[in-house]
XYZ file of C-alpha atoms in Angstrom:
325
model
C -15.026 11.107 23.136
C -18.400 9.644 22.155
C -17.768 6.759 24.542
C -17.373 9.253 27.367
C -20.455 11.190 26.192
C -23.109 8.511 25.623
C -25.931 11.035 25.307
C -24.584 12.077 21.896
C -24.047 8.610 20.464
C -27.565 8.512 19.057
C -26.591 11.164 16.506
C -23.826 8.974 15.073
C -25.608 5.642 14.750
C -25.608 4.160 11.260
C -29.337 3.466 11.248
C -30.624 2.401 7.825
C -34.210 2.321 9.032
C -34.003 5.991 10.010
C -32.590 6.806 6.576
C -35.288 4.990 4.609
C -38.348 5.651 6.768
C -37.562 8.975 8.425
C -35.460 10.318 5.537
C -32.512 11.163 7.790
C -29.971 11.238 4.978
C -27.455 13.010 7.220
C -26.875 9.669 8.956
C -24.993 8.532 5.847
C -22.442 11.214 6.751
C -22.322 10.986 10.542
C -22.796 7.251 10.816
C -20.112 6.407 8.270
C -17.290 8.621 9.564
C -17.132 8.192 13.346
C -16.514 4.862 15.042
C -18.553 4.224 18.177
C -16.538 1.134 19.082
C -12.975 1.567 20.314
C -11.878 -1.775 18.887
C -13.216 -0.919 15.433
C -11.476 2.455 15.575
C -8.173 0.848 16.547
C -8.284 -1.895 13.894
C -9.378 0.428 11.095
C -6.722 2.995 12.016
C -4.061 0.292 12.088
C -5.113 -0.936 8.653
C -5.164 2.557 7.139
C -1.690 3.155 8.569
C -0.477 -0.075 6.997
C -2.064 0.826 3.648
C -0.009 4.036 3.492
C 2.116 2.207 0.930
C -0.520 3.134 -1.662
C -0.238 6.798 -0.708
C 3.520 6.615 -1.268
C 3.072 4.922 -4.624
C 0.030 6.727 -6.041
C 0.348 10.070 -4.260
C -1.761 11.652 -1.556
C -4.436 13.036 -3.877
C -5.029 9.748 -5.685
C -5.074 7.850 -2.396
C -7.625 10.305 -0.962
C -9.661 10.001 -4.167
C -9.750 6.226 -3.719
C -11.067 6.636 -0.159
C -13.643 9.217 -1.263
C -14.814 7.159 -4.219
C -15.153 3.929 -2.273
C -16.863 5.795 0.580
C -19.536 7.092 -1.801
C -19.939 3.794 -3.622
C -20.141 1.791 -0.408
C -23.029 3.971 0.820
C -25.046 2.802 -2.167
C -23.828 -0.776 -1.775
C -24.814 -0.819 1.907
C -28.376 0.086 1.012
C -28.586 -2.397 -1.871
C -27.105 -5.276 0.133
C -29.455 -4.576 3.045
C -32.428 -4.647 0.703
C -31.197 -7.860 -0.923
C -30.735 -9.485 2.499
C -34.262 -8.488 3.474
C -35.655 -9.877 0.228
C -33.833 -13.215 0.501
C -34.154 -13.924 4.222
C -37.115 -11.713 5.202
C -35.041 -9.926 7.823
C -34.693 -6.149 7.958
C -31.257 -4.780 8.747
C -31.934 -1.786 10.939
C -28.465 -0.752 12.085
C -24.919 -1.268 10.830
C -21.578 -0.693 12.578
C -20.601 2.961 12.484
C -17.322 4.317 11.231
C -15.078 4.571 8.186
C -15.155 0.815 7.726
C -16.224 0.072 4.157
C -13.361 2.125 2.595
C -10.927 0.258 4.841
C -12.158 -3.071 3.489
C -11.996 -1.675 -0.051
C -8.250 -1.128 0.360
C -7.822 -4.896 0.529
C -8.534 -5.028 -3.223
C -5.373 -3.175 -4.362
C -3.505 -4.767 -1.448
C -4.305 -8.230 -2.804
C -3.717 -7.351 -6.445
C -0.676 -5.066 -6.309
C 1.412 -6.015 -3.293
C 3.599 -9.103 -3.864
C 3.394 -11.916 -1.340
C 6.772 -12.686 0.163
C 7.143 -15.777 2.407
C 8.621 -15.018 5.818
C 8.450 -18.273 7.759
C 6.438 -21.437 8.216
C 4.332 -22.673 11.118
C 4.091 -26.427 11.743
C 5.946 -26.994 8.491
C 2.889 -26.409 6.277
C 1.338 -23.019 7.125
C 3.212 -20.248 5.328
C 3.530 -16.849 7.022
C 4.037 -14.011 4.550
C 4.504 -10.266 4.778
C 0.739 -9.873 4.289
C -0.473 -12.325 6.932
C -0.652 -9.813 9.781
C -2.768 -7.431 7.701
C -5.247 -10.182 6.888
C -5.394 -11.180 10.565
C -6.242 -7.600 11.594
C -8.868 -7.472 8.840
C -10.352 -10.735 10.089
C -10.452 -9.306 13.606
C -12.337 -6.284 12.305
C -14.654 -8.523 10.291
C -15.706 -10.555 13.338
C -16.205 -7.588 15.672
C -19.913 -7.041 14.886
C -22.788 -9.206 13.614
C -23.351 -7.249 10.378
C -19.736 -6.289 9.767
C -19.705 -8.831 6.920
C -22.186 -6.641 5.039
C -19.870 -3.633 5.269
C -16.912 -5.825 4.283
C -18.729 -7.125 1.207
C -19.832 -3.603 0.333
C -16.273 -2.334 0.664
C -14.790 -5.127 -1.446
C -17.328 -4.555 -4.212
C -16.760 -0.797 -4.104
C -12.988 -1.227 -4.115
C -13.148 -3.593 -7.079
C -15.370 -1.226 -9.059
C -13.247 1.834 -8.351
C -9.933 0.056 -8.879
C -11.036 -1.342 -12.251
C -12.467 2.089 -13.173
C -15.871 0.725 -14.142
C -18.015 3.392 -15.826
C -15.079 5.819 -15.484
C -15.639 6.138 -11.741
C -12.139 7.488 -11.184
C -13.027 10.501 -13.336
C -16.363 11.050 -11.590
C -15.384 10.573 -7.938
C -12.089 12.251 -7.067
C -10.634 14.893 -4.779
C -10.414 18.248 -6.611
C -7.046 19.911 -6.975
C -8.041 22.948 -4.929
C -9.018 20.716 -2.007
C -5.651 19.010 -2.237
C -3.879 22.359 -2.151
C -5.879 23.476 0.883
C -4.909 20.290 2.673
C -1.284 20.770 1.681
C -1.038 24.293 3.104
C -3.311 23.881 6.148
C -3.398 20.264 7.299
C 0.126 19.167 6.407
C 1.892 21.706 8.709
C -0.418 20.685 11.569
C 0.035 16.918 11.312
C 3.569 16.618 9.954
C 6.414 15.926 12.343
C 10.084 16.727 12.249
C 12.732 14.177 11.488
C 14.039 12.307 14.542
C 17.363 13.519 15.857
C 20.489 11.435 15.723
C 20.792 11.477 19.498
C 19.038 8.542 21.106
C 17.523 9.395 24.517
C 17.988 7.149 27.471
C 15.358 4.547 28.094
C 14.585 3.700 24.487
C 15.621 0.104 25.159
C 14.033 -2.193 22.578
C 13.852 0.494 19.891
C 17.630 0.640 19.489
C 17.684 -2.302 17.095
C 14.882 -0.777 15.065
C 16.697 2.540 14.853
C 19.899 0.835 13.800
C 18.034 -1.092 11.091
C 16.366 2.073 9.841
C 19.717 3.852 9.768
C 21.261 0.978 7.818
C 18.390 1.023 5.319
C 18.791 4.765 4.869
C 22.530 4.443 4.294
C 21.900 1.645 1.793
C 19.485 3.805 -0.165
C 21.909 6.720 -0.124
C 24.670 4.429 -1.390
C 22.462 3.195 -4.238
C 21.540 6.735 -5.241
C 25.168 7.872 -5.072
C 26.305 4.995 -7.270
C 23.490 5.647 -9.702
C 24.278 9.369 -9.985
C 28.000 8.733 -10.372
C 27.490 6.115 -13.071
C 25.015 8.337 -14.813
C 27.546 11.164 -14.963
C 30.254 8.830 -16.233
C 28.078 7.326 -18.969
C 26.324 10.483 -20.060
C 28.602 10.947 -23.064
C 28.830 7.261 -23.962
C 26.469 5.987 -26.695
C 24.049 3.440 -25.281
C 21.111 1.705 -26.849
C 18.031 0.414 -25.103
C 17.360 0.538 -21.402
C 19.865 1.747 -18.818
C 21.927 -1.222 -17.683
C 21.558 -1.228 -13.931
C 23.763 -4.290 -13.479
C 26.634 -2.298 -14.910
C 25.845 0.606 -12.604
C 25.656 -1.538 -9.468
C 28.315 -4.219 -9.693
C 28.412 -4.665 -5.925
C 24.801 -5.785 -5.830
C 25.567 -8.925 -7.832
C 27.694 -10.361 -5.066
C 25.129 -9.868 -2.287
C 23.538 -12.936 -0.792
C 24.732 -16.492 -0.523
C 22.677 -18.007 -3.308
C 25.194 -17.204 -6.040
C 28.074 -19.607 -6.780
C 31.577 -18.291 -6.143
C 33.268 -16.619 -9.015
C 36.102 -18.505 -10.657
C 39.399 -16.612 -10.966
C 40.193 -15.578 -14.468
C 43.717 -15.354 -15.899
C 44.746 -11.829 -16.483
C 45.612 -11.143 -20.085
C 47.560 -8.216 -21.358
C 44.790 -6.736 -23.449
C 44.134 -3.079 -24.012
C 41.166 -1.651 -22.104
C 37.961 -1.767 -24.054
C 35.872 1.330 -24.560
C 32.659 -0.664 -24.888
C 30.407 -0.942 -21.794
C 30.471 -4.338 -20.081
C 27.877 -6.864 -21.072
C 24.701 -7.370 -19.097
C 24.796 -9.958 -16.351
C 22.863 -12.963 -17.632
C 22.214 -14.415 -14.216
C 19.014 -16.439 -13.846
C 15.992 -14.538 -12.586
C 13.004 -16.135 -10.906
C 10.011 -15.870 -13.226
C 7.660 -15.569 -10.243
C 9.411 -12.412 -9.056
C 9.316 -10.974 -12.566
C 5.568 -11.641 -12.691
C 5.083 -9.860 -9.376
C 6.879 -6.759 -10.580
C 4.918 -6.817 -13.841
C 1.669 -7.032 -11.855
C 2.746 -3.913 -9.961
C 2.815 -1.978 -13.234
C 6.450 -2.186 -14.338
C 7.525 -3.458 -17.722
C 9.083 -6.872 -18.073
C 12.397 -5.461 -19.279
C 12.666 -3.107 -16.313
C 11.776 -5.935 -13.922
C 14.449 -8.213 -15.362
C 17.116 -5.516 -15.198
C 16.236 -4.551 -11.628
C 16.225 -8.149 -10.385
C 19.570 -8.858 -11.980
C 21.033 -5.706 -10.480
C 19.727 -6.521 -7.001
C 20.733 -10.204 -7.024
C 17.090 -11.367 -7.174
C 16.125 -9.278 -4.125
C 12.567 -8.243 -4.989
C 12.337 -5.654 -2.206
C 15.471 -3.844 -3.352
C 14.371 -4.120 -6.975
C 10.948 -2.671 -6.143
C 12.454 0.232 -4.226
C 14.811 1.000 -7.080
C 12.030 0.934 -9.682
C 9.823 3.176 -7.558
C 12.620 5.684 -7.030
C 13.630 5.795 -10.698
């Protein structure tokens, strides 16, 4: 809209000189919320949409608190970095790119620290492509879109590191109040939420059929896991167990998934009475790197080992199971 109405763009410029010399503090609000460049708006929106994984893990209120805290901290960092650049190179930074850009760069801090890097493929035999490569490419595109975008990126990374590490108890000082969260839940959520897609696929969807089939298969897989978990939990509720819940006993079918496990040798059947003791835990080897990734995400080592053994060393399935339980 501001592109179509250029006479109003002056009100939304992120002009540091106007803030310091003319005391137009309101530019910290207008100039740091609305993007004047369509490419910056598209890249930042795409990155925020990709970072929704933190909203699913931490909750909407904590995710909004992270954005609010880094937005406030980055305003101070923008001013300090501009002053430091002027002191070192004798060049005054008058204007910075407008928009919600510094909080977007701050989200790269938990993305780098908490999200495991899973290799997908290789290019030219040496360059590894992971599940995080596309996000870094979009961030690099946003970084190179403006001359002083690097200053906002550095400000966002510093702010994200400070807020994520909770320096000076920033998470208790800068957060979204509960009453604001409730207002958003009852007012904004009904406006922006959408209904679940119907099972009927309209004509002309074309290339999305494979995606819909994959999503349906993933949903059925999750429902199967939950059904097996609930059934095993009901069956073992009255059995004495010590320690952690043995997921490998609850999900025996998961052990045989994949082709990386050697075939099972047939065992002679012996006429022995059925044992009342629960079966022993599967002592299959677990990759230590995958265990470390799950531990870095906040899970205990015991839970990570049990989940990886139950999912046949599939870290994605193990992560989903740990998040759901």
